[in-house]
Each structure stands twice: as structure tokens, then as C-alpha cells.
Short mmCIF file of C-alpha atoms in Angstrom, two decimals:
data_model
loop_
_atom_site.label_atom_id
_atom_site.label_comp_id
_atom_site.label_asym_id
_atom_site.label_seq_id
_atom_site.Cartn_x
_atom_site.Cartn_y
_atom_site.Cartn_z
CA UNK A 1 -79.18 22.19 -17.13
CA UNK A 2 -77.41 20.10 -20.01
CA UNK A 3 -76.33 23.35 -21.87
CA UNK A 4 -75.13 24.53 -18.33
CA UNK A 5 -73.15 21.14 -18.23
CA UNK A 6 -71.99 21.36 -21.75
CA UNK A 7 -70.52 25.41 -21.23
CA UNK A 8 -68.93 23.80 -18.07
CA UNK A 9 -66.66 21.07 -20.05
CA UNK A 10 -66.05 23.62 -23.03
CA UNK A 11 -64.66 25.57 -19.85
CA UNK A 12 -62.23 22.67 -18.44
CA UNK A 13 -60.90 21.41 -21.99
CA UNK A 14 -60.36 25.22 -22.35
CA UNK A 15 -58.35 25.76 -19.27
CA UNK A 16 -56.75 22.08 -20.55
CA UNK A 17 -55.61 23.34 -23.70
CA UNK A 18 -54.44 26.30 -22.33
CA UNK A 19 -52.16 24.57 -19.86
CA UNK A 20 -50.77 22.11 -22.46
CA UNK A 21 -50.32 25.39 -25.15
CA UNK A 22 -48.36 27.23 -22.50
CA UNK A 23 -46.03 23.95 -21.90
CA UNK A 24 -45.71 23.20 -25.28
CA UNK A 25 -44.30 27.43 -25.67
CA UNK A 26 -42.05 26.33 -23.01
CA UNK A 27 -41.07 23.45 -24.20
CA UNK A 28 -39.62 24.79 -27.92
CA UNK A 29 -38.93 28.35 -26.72
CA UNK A 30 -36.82 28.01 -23.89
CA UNK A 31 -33.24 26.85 -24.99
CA UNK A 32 -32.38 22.85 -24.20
CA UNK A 33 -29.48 22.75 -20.68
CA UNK A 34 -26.54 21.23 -21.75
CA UNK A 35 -25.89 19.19 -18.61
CA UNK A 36 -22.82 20.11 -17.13
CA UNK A 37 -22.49 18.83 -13.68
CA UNK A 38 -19.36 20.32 -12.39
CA UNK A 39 -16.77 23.22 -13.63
CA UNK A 40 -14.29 21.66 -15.79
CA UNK A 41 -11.86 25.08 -14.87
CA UNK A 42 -8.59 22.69 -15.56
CA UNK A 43 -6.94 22.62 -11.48
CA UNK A 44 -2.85 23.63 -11.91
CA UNK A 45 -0.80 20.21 -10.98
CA UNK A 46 2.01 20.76 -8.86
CA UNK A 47 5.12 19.03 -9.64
CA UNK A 48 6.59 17.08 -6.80
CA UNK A 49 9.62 14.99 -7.42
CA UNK A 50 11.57 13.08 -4.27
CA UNK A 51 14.08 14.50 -2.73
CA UNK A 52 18.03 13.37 -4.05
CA UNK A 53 19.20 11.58 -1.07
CA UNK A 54 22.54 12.60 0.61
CA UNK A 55 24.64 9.32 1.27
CA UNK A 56 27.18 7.39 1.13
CA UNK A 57 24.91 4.10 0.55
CA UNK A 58 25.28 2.81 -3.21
CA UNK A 59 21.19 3.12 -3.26
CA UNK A 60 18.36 4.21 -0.71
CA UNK A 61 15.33 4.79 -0.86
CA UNK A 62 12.40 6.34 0.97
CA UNK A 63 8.69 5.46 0.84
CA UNK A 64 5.59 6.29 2.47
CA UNK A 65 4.23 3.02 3.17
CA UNK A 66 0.75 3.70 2.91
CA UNK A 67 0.64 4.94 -0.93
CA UNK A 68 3.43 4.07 -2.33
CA UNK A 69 4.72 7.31 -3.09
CA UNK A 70 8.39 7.67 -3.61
CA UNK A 71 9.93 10.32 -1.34
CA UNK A 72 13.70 10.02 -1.12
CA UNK A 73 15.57 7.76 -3.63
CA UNK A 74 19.49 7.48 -5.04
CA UNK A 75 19.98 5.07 -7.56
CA UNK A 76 16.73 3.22 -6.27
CA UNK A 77 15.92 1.23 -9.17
CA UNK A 78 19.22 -0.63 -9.60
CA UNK A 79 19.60 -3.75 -9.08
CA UNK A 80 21.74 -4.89 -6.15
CA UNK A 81 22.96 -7.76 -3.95
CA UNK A 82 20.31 -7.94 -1.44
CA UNK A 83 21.72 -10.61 1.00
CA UNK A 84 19.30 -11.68 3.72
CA UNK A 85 16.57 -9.19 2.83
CA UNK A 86 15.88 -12.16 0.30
CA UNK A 87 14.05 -13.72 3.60
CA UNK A 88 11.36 -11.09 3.05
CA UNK A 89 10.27 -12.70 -0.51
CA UNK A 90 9.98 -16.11 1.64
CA UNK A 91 7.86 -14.32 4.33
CA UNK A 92 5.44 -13.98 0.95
CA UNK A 93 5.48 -17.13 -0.35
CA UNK A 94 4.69 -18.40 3.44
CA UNK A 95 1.62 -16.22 3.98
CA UNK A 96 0.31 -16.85 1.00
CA UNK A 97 -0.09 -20.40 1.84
CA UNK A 98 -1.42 -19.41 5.04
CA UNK A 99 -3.83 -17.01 3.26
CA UNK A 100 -4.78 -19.54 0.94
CA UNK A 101 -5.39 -22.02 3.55
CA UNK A 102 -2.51 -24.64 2.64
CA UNK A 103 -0.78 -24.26 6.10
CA UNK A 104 -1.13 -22.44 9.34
CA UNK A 105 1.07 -21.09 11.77
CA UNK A 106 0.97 -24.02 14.12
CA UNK A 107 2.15 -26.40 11.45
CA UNK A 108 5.26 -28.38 11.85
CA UNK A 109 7.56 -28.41 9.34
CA UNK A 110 9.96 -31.38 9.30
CA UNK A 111 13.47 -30.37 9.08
CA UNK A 112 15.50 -31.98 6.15
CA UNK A 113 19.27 -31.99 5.19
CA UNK A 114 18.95 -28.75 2.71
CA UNK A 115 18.01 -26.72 6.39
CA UNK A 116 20.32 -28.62 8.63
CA UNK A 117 23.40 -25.84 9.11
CA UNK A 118 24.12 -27.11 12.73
CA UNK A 119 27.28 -28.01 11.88
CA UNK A 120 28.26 -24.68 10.83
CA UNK A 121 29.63 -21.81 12.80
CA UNK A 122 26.70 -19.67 13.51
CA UNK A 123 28.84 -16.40 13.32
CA UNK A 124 29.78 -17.20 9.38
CA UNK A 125 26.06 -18.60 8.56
CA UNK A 126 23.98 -17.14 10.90
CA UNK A 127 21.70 -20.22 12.35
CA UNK A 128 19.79 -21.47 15.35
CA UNK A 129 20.08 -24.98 17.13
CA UNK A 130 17.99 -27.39 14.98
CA UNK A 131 19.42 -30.40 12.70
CA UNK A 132 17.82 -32.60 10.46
CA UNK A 133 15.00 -34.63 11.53
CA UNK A 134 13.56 -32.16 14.04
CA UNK A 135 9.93 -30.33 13.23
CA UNK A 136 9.31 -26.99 14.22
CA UNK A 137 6.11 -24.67 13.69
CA UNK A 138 5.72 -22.50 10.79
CA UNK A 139 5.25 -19.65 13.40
CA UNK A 140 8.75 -20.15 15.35
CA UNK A 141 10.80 -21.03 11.88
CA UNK A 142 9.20 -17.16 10.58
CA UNK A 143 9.97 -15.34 13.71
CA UNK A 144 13.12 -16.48 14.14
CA UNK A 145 13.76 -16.05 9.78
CA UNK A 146 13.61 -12.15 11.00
CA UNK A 147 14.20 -11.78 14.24
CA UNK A 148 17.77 -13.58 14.43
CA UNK A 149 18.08 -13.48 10.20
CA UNK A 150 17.98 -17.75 11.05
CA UNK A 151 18.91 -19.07 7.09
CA UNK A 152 18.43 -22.64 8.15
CA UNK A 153 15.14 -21.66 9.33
CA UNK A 154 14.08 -19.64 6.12
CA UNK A 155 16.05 -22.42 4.02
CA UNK A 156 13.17 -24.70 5.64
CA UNK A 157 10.38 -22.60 5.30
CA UNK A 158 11.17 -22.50 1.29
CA UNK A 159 11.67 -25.60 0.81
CA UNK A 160 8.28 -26.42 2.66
CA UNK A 161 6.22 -23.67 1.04
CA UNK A 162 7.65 -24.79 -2.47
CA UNK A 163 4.69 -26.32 -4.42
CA UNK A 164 5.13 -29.71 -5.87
CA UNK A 165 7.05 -30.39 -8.65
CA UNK A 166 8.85 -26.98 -8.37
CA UNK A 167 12.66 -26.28 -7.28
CA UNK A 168 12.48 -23.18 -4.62
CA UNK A 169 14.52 -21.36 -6.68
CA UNK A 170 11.49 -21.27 -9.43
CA UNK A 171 8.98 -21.07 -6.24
CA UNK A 172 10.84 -17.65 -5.73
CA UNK A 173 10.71 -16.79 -9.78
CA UNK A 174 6.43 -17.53 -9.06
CA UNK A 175 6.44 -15.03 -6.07
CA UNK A 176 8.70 -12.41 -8.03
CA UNK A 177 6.60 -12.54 -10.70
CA UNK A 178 3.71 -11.78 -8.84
CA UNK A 179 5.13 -9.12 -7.24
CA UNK A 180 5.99 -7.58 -10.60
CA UNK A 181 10.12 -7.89 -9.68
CA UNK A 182 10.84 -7.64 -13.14
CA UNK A 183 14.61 -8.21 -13.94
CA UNK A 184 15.55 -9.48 -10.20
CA UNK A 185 17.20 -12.69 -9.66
CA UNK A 186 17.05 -15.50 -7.24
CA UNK A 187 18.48 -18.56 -6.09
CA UNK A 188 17.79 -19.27 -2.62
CA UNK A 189 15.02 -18.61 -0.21
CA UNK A 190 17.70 -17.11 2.70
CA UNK A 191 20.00 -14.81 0.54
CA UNK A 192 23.50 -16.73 0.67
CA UNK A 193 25.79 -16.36 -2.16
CA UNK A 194 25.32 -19.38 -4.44
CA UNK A 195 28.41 -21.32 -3.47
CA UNK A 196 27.57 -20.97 0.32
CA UNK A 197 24.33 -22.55 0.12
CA UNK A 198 25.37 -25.93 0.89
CA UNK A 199 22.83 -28.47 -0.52
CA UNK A 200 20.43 -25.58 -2.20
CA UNK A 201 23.15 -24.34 -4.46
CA UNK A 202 22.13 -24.31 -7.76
CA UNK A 203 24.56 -26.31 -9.82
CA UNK A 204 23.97 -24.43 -13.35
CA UNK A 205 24.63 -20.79 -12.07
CA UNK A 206 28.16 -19.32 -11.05
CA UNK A 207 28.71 -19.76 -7.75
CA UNK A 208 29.60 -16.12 -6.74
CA UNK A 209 25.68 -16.01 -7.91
CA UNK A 210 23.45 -13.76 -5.77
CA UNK A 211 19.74 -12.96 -5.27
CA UNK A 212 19.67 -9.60 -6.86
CA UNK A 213 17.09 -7.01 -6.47
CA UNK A 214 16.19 -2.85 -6.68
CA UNK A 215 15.84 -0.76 -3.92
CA UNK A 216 12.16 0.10 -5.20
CA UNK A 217 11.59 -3.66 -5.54
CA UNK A 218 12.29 -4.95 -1.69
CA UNK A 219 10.40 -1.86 -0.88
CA UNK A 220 7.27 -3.52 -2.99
CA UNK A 221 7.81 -6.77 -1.06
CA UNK A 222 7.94 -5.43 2.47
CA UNK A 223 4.65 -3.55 1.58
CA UNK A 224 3.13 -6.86 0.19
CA UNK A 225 3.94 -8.41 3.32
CA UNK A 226 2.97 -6.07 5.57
CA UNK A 227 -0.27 -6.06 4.22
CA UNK A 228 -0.46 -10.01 4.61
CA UNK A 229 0.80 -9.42 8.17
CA UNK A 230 0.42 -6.33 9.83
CA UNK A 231 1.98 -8.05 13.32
CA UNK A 232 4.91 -7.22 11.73
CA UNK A 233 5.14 -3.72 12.94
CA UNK A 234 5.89 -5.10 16.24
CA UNK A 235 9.33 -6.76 15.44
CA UNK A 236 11.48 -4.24 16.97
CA UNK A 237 9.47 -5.03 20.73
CA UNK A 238 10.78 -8.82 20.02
CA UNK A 239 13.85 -8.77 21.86
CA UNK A 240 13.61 -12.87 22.64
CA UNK A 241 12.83 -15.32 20.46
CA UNK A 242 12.09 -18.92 21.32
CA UNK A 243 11.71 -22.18 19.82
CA UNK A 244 11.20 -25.92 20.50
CA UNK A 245 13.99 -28.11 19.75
CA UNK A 246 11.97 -30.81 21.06
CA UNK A 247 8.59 -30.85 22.36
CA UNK A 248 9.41 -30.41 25.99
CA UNK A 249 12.70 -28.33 25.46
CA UNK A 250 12.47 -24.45 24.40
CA UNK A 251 15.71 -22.79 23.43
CA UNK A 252 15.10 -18.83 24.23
CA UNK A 253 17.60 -16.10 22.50
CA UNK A 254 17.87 -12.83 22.42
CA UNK A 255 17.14 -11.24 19.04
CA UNK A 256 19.18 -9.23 16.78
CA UNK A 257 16.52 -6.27 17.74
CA UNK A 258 17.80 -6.34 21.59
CA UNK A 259 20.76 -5.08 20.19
CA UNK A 260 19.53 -2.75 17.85
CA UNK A 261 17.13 -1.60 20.66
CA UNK A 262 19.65 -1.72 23.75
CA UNK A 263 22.62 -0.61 22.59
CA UNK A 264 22.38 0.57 18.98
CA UNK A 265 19.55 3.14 18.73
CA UNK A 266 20.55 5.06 21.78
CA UNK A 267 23.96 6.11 20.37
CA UNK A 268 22.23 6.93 17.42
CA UNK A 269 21.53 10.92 15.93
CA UNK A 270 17.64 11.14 16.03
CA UNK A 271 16.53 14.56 16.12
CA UNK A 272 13.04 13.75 14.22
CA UNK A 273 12.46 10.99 17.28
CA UNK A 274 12.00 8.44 14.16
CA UNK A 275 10.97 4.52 15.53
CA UNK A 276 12.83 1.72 13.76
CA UNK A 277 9.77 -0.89 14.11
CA UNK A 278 11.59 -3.38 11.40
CA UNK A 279 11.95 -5.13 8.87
CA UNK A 280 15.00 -7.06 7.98
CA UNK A 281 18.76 -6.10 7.19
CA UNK A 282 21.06 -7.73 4.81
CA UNK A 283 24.68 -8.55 5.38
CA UNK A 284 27.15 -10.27 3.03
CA UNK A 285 30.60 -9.37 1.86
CA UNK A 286 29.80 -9.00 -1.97
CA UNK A 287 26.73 -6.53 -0.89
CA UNK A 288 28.01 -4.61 2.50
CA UNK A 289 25.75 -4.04 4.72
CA UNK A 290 22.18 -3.54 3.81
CA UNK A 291 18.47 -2.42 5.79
CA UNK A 292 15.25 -2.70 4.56
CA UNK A 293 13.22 -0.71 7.33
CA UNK A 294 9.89 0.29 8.86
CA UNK A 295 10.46 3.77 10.34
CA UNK A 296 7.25 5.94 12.06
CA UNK A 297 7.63 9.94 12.78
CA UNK A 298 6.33 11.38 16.07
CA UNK A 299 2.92 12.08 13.86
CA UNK A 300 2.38 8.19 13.03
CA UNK A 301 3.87 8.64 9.09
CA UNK A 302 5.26 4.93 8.16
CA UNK A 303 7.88 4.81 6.03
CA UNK A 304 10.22 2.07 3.78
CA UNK A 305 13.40 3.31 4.02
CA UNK A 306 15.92 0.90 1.97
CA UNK A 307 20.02 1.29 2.17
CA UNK A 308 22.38 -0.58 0.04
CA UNK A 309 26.15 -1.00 0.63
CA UNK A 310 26.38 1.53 3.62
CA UNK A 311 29.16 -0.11 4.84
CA UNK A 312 31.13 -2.94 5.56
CA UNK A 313 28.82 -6.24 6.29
CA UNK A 314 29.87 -6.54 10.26
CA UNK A 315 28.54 -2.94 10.54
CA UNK A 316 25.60 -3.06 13.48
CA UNK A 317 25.40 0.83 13.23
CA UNK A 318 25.72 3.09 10.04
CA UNK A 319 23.10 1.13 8.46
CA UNK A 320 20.41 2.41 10.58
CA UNK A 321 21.91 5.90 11.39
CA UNK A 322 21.66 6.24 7.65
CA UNK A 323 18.11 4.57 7.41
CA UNK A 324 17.67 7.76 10.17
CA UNK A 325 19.20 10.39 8.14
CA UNK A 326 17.02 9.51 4.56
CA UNK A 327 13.71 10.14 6.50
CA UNK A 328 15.20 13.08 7.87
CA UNK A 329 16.08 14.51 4.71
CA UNK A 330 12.99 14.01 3.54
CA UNK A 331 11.01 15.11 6.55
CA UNK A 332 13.43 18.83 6.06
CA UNK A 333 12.39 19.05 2.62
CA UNK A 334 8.47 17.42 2.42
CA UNK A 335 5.22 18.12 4.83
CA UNK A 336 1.63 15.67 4.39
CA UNK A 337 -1.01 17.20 3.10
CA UNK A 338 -4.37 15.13 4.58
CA UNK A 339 -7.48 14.92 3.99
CA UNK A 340 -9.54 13.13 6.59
CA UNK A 341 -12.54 10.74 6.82
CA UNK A 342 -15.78 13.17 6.31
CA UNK A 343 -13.72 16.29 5.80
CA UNK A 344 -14.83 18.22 2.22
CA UNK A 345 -12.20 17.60 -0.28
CA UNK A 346 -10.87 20.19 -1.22
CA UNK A 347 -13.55 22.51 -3.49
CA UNK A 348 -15.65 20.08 -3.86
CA UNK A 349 -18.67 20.22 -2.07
CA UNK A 350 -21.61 18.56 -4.05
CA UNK A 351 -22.00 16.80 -7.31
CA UNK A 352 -24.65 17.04 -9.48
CA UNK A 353 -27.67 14.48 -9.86
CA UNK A 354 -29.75 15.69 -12.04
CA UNK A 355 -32.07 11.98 -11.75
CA UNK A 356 -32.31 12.51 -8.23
CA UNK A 357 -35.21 14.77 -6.12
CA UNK A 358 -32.26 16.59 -4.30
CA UNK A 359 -30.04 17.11 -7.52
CA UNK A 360 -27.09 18.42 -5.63
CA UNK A 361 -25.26 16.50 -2.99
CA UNK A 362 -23.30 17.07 -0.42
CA UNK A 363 -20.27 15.47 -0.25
CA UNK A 364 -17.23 14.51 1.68
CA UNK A 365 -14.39 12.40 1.78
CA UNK A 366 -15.06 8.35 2.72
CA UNK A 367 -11.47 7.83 4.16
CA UNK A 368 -8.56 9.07 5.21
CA UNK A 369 -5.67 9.87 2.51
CA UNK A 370 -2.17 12.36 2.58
CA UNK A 371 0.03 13.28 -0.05
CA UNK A 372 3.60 14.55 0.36
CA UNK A 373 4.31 17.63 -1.46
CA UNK A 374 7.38 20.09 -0.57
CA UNK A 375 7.12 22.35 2.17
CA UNK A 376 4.81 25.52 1.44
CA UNK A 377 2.81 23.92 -1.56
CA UNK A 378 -0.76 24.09 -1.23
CA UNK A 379 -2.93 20.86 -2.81
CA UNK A 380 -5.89 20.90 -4.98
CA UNK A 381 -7.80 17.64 -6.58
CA UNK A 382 -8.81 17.15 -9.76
CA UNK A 383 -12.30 17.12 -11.41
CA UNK A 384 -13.71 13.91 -9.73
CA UNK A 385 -15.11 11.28 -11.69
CA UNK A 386 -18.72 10.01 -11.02
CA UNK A 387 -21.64 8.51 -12.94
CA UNK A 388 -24.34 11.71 -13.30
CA UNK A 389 -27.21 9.34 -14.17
CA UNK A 390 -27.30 7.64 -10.64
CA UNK A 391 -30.99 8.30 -8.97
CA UNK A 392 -31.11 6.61 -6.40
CA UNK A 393 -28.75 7.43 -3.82
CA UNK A 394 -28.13 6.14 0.08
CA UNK A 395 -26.61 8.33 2.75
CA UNK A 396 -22.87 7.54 2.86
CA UNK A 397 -23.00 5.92 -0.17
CA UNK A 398 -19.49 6.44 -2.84
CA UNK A 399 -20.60 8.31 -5.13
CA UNK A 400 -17.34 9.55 -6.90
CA UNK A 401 -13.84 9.68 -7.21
CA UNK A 402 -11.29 12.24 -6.86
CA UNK A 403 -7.40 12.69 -6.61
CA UNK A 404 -4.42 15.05 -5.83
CA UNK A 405 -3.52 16.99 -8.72
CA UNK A 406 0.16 16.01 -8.35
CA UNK A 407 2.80 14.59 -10.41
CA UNK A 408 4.82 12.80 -8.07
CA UNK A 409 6.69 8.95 -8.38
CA UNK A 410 5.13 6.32 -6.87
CA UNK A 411 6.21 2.46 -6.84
CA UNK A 412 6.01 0.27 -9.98
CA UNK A 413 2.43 -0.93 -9.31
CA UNK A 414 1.01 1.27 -6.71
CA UNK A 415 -2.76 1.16 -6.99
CA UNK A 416 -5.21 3.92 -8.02
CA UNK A 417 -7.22 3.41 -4.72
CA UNK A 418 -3.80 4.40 -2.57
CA UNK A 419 -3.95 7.39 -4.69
CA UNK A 420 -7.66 8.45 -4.90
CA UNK A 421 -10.13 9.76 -2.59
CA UNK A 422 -13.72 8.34 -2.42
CA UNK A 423 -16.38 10.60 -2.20
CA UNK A 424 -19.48 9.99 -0.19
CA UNK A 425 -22.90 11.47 0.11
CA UNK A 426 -24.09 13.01 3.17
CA UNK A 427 -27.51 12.48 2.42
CA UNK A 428 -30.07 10.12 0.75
CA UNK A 429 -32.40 11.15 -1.90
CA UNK A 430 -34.84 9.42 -4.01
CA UNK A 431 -35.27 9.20 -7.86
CA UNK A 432 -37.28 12.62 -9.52
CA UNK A 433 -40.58 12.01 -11.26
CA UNK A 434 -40.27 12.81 -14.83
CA UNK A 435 -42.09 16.55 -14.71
CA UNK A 436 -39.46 17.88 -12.36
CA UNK A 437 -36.90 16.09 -14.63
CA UNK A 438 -38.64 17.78 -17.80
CA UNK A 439 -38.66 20.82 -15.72
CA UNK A 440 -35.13 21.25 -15.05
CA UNK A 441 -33.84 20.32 -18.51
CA UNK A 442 -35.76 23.04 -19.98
CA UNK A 443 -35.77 25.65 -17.47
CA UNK A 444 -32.12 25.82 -16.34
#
């Protein structure tokens, strides 16, 4: 019986050694896998520059707003008289305090001598009926700052929003700065030339002095406060705007956007069917007349479209025919190319974890993105980026990055998320235990 039991183990460390001798063969004879977890075949960029705009303005400039990318520009990066479109750079600095929690819309802010223009005729200095002494909410000061281009009401809402110990003028500098407006100038939160200013002129600089700034720059603002305050897509549909002049007396006008709504935009040439939904023109004699827009297509496409010196300053109409024509230009020249939310991207259906039980995953796109490209090109994406040694992965989870193989302009600034893709995994899967892991290194 004990010889029986002693042939029996001789047997299993037999069949033991075997195993491990066979393993060990497999181990040194098969080659090592280099781990490669995706072709690197290098994907052809296409070359997409924006279209040379056709018009008479001194500098224009079209945008799609949700990327950044530049699709339409002449002479975009000058800089410029910008007039009244200054009053978009105090719309920052104002939500930013609200952001931040230092105001809120239903503050009152009391109305001092540097914001009192009541004595001037509202035609010249465009104004509504408040005077020094009065308080009036942060939320009727900033509609009426765009809907009726109010300077008293934007020259109180800088002067409010300035932080202690500042001037507004270097308040404005602050807000520039953070909006990377490198090499524009300011003086005054509402745009006036320096030497009609009244009390915020700024003694040391000339007064034919003038907030100066580039196409491509008020195009970086109105994107930075959209983003703050996305209510403002709804400015064209203001065609009142009221206000309290004292607590139990509301003044009600009609806004500069009736007119553009009522009697402008129907004489207007829209074949494309474009919406004007904002933002905020600019009108002085030095700069002509000037429009910083919103503009949708039929398909929902947002667009900044920015004209400088269209025309001359009284002009209520070539400024936004022209704002029109850009986007059309662009729109004969340009189509999107989208990828949606859970849609493969492109060739790119898994990536390789080779720390994980399933190894390859399925993947698709975790939002929505387009890219404007001229008519007829077809997009690819480049190589994505991921990290191959995750294991543990989660359904839906971002697992990698890709982007549009395209060299096109985009805004000083525009972020790398506007311009990549997220990709997500369509399924979970578990870490490998280290013989499948030992497995596949040597046997692929």
C-alpha cells in the first residue's frame, strides 16, 4: 500500500514538472508582444483655412460659437474703435461678481454723479431717465446696458463692480487681462470717446482716446459672457425694457431690438433664414458703425459674427445686412461635420486594455462635437490618446481622447476640450488575473 502511495506522488510531481517544463518552453520560445494598442498608420490632416470675407466693413469676423473656430475673418485681428461693444467687457466684470457671490441681480446700486447723464440729450449720449441719487437693481441697469446701449447705466454698473482701491479704467485692464485681450485699450466701462465721458474721463490720456479692441478679441468676450449667462440668447425677444425710477414708478421703453426686429430685419436679404438673437452694436463717429452678433442657421449653428466700420454711425441697417452676408459666405463655402453623443468616432471602435478581462473595448463618443471643413471634405481623427494600463474600467466611463485631424484657426485661447472628443466605454470589465496577463504577453 505505501509503495502504491509512493508510485502515486512520483506520478503527480511528474505530471507537475511536466506542466511547469512545457510553460517554461513557452515562456523563452515564443517571442515577447510588443504592446501596441492601436495602428499608428499617420491619418492625412486636411487643411481648412476661413473663408476671406467679401465686405466693405474695415474688419469682420465669423465664429462658431461653440469651439471657437474661426470661419470667416478680414483684417480680424486689428485693433479697432469698438464704441459701445465696450459694454460687453462690463457685462464680465458684473457676472463675475455675481458668480463669485459679491452681488446679485436684485442688488441696488446707488446712482452717483459719474452715471448721472440726465441732463444730456439722450440722442447724442444715449441714456435712460435716472439722475444721481436714485438706486436701481443690478438686473434692470444690465438689461437696459444692452438692450437700449444705456451708458449711464453701464457707467454705473462699472463704477459699482470696480473693486476697492481700483479706478474702473484699471478694473477693465483686470478683466482684459483675464480674458487674454492682449494689446487692447480701455478707458471707460460704456465705450465713449475719452473727452465725452464727462466725470470718468481720464485726465492723463488724449481726449480723442478710445477703448480699442480686435475683431477676434470682442468675439472672445461675447463667448466669455455667454457662457456666464446663457439668458443672453434671448435679447433679440426683449423688445421692452423697464426700470424703477422710484420704487412705486416703472418707466417701460421699447428696446433698440423692437426696431431691429419690427422694422429692420424684414427689409433685410436673408436667404439662409439666419436669427439675429444679439449681442450688442457699437456706434460712434471715430469708429462707424459697428455689431458684435449672435446669429443661429435653420440647423441650430451659433455663430459670432463681428463688423467694424460698415458704415456711417446713424446706420440702423447695413450693419446687420452685412453681419447676414459674412455667415452666408461662409455657410456657401463651409458644411459641419458632427459627431454625436454615442456615435463611433470615426475608425475607432475599441481601444486596447491589455490589464483588463475584456482587453478590447468598445467605444463611442461621450458628447456631441462638429467641425467646419469646406464643402466635400471628408473628416478623420487622429490616433486618440488614452492610458493602456487602466484595469479597471466602468461602463460609460472616459477612457480616451481623440480629435479632428484638421488644421484650421481657432480663437487666441480656445480650449482643447472645445476641440477634442471624449471617448467612452460601452461596457465594464474587471482587472485580468496575472496568468491570462502572462498568457497574452507571450502568446500574441
Amino acid at each position: 500500500m505505501l509503495q502504491n502511495k509512493k508510485h502515486q506522488v512520483k506520478r503527480i510531481w511528474f505530471i507537475i514538472t511536466a506542466l511547469v517544463v512545457v510553460l517554461l518552453a513557452i515562456f523563452f520560445m515564443v517571442p515577447r508582444h510588443e504592446q501596441s494598442t492601436q495602428s499608428t498608420t499617420k491619418v492625412a490632416t486636411v487643411d481648412d483655412q476661413p473663408v476671406q470675407l467679401n465686405t466693405s466693413a474695415t474688419s469682420a469676423l465669423v465664429v462658431d460659437l461653440t469651439t471657437g473656430q474661426i470661419l470667416g475673418q478680414k483684417n480680424s485681428s486689428k485693433q479697432v474703435a469698438i464704441a459701445s461693444q465696450s459694454k460687453m467687457l462690463t457685462a464680465y466684470g458684473v457676472l463675475k461678481s455675481i458668480k463669485s457671490g459679491k452681488i446679485k441681480w436684485s442688488t441696488m446700486v446707488p446712482i452717483t454723479s459719474k452715471a448721472d447723464l440726465s441732463k444730456e440729450d439722450s440722442h447724442l449720449f444715449s441714456h435712460i431717465a435716472i439722475k444721481a441719487g436714485d438706486k436701481v437693481s443690478v438686473r434692470e441697469l444690465y438689461d437696459v446696458m444692452f438692450a437700449n446701449s444705456a451708458n449711464d447705466a453701464a457707467f454705473a454698473l462699472g463704477e459699482f463692480v470696480t473693486p476697492k482701491g481700483e479706478t474702473t479704467q484699471q478694473a477693465l485692464e483686470s478683466w482684459a487681462k483675464e480674458l487674454h485681450l492682449s494689446g487692447s485699450q480701455w478707458y471707460n466701462s460704456a465705450g465713449q470717446v475719452n473727452e465725452n465721458a464727462f466725470e470718468n474721463e481720464i485726465s492723463s490720456a488724449p481726449k480723442t482716446a478710445s477703448n480699442k479692441a480686435s475683431n477676434q478679441q470682442l468675439a472672445m468676450i461675447a463667448r466669455a459672457i455667454l457662457e456666464l449667462d446663457p439668458s443672453l440668447r434671448q435679447l433679440s425677444k426683449k423688445l421692452t425694457i423697464s426700470y424703477h425710477m422710484t420704487p412705486n414708478f416703472v418707466v417701460t421703453d421699447k428696446t433698440d431690438y423692437w426696431q431691429l426686429m419690427t422694422e429692420t430685419m424684414p427689409n433685410l436679404s436673408n436667404p439662409n433664414q439666419l436669427t439675429i438673437e444679439g449681442l450688442k452694436t457699437g456706434s460712434s463717429p471715430e469708429s462707424g458703425a459697428g455689431f458684435t452678433g449672435l446669429i443661429k442657421d435653420k440647423n441650430g449653428y451659433e455663430f459670432i459674427t463681428v463688423v467694424n466700420g460698415i458704415a456711417n454711425y446713424m446706420d440702423e441697417t447695413k450693419r446687420y445686412q452685412e453681419s447676414l452676408r459674412i455667415v452666408d459666405q461662409v455657410l456657401a463655402q463651409k458644411q459641419p461635420n458632427y459627431i454625436k453623443e454615442n456615435q463611433t468616432v470615426g475608425h475607432l471602435k475599441t481601444l486596447t486594455f491589455p490589464n483588463t478581462k475584456q482587453e478590447h473595448i468598445i467605444v463611442k463618443a461621450a458628447q456631441t462635437r462638429h467641425y467646419w471643413t469646406n464643402k466635400g471634405v471628408k473628416l478623420a481623427f487622429t490616433q486618440p490618446t488614452f492610458d493602456s494600463k487602466l484595469a479597471n474600467i466602468k461602463k460609460n466611463q472616459t477612457v480616451g481622447y481623440t480629435t479632428a485631424a484638421l488644421n484650421a484657426q481657432y480663437l487666441p485661447y480656445a480650449q482643447k476640450t472645445e476641440k477634442r472628443i471624449s471617448l467612452k466605454s460601452t461596457s465594464s470589465s474587471k482587472p485580468v488575473n496575472w496568468f491570462v496577463k502572462f498568457w497574452r504577453d507571450r502568446t500574441k
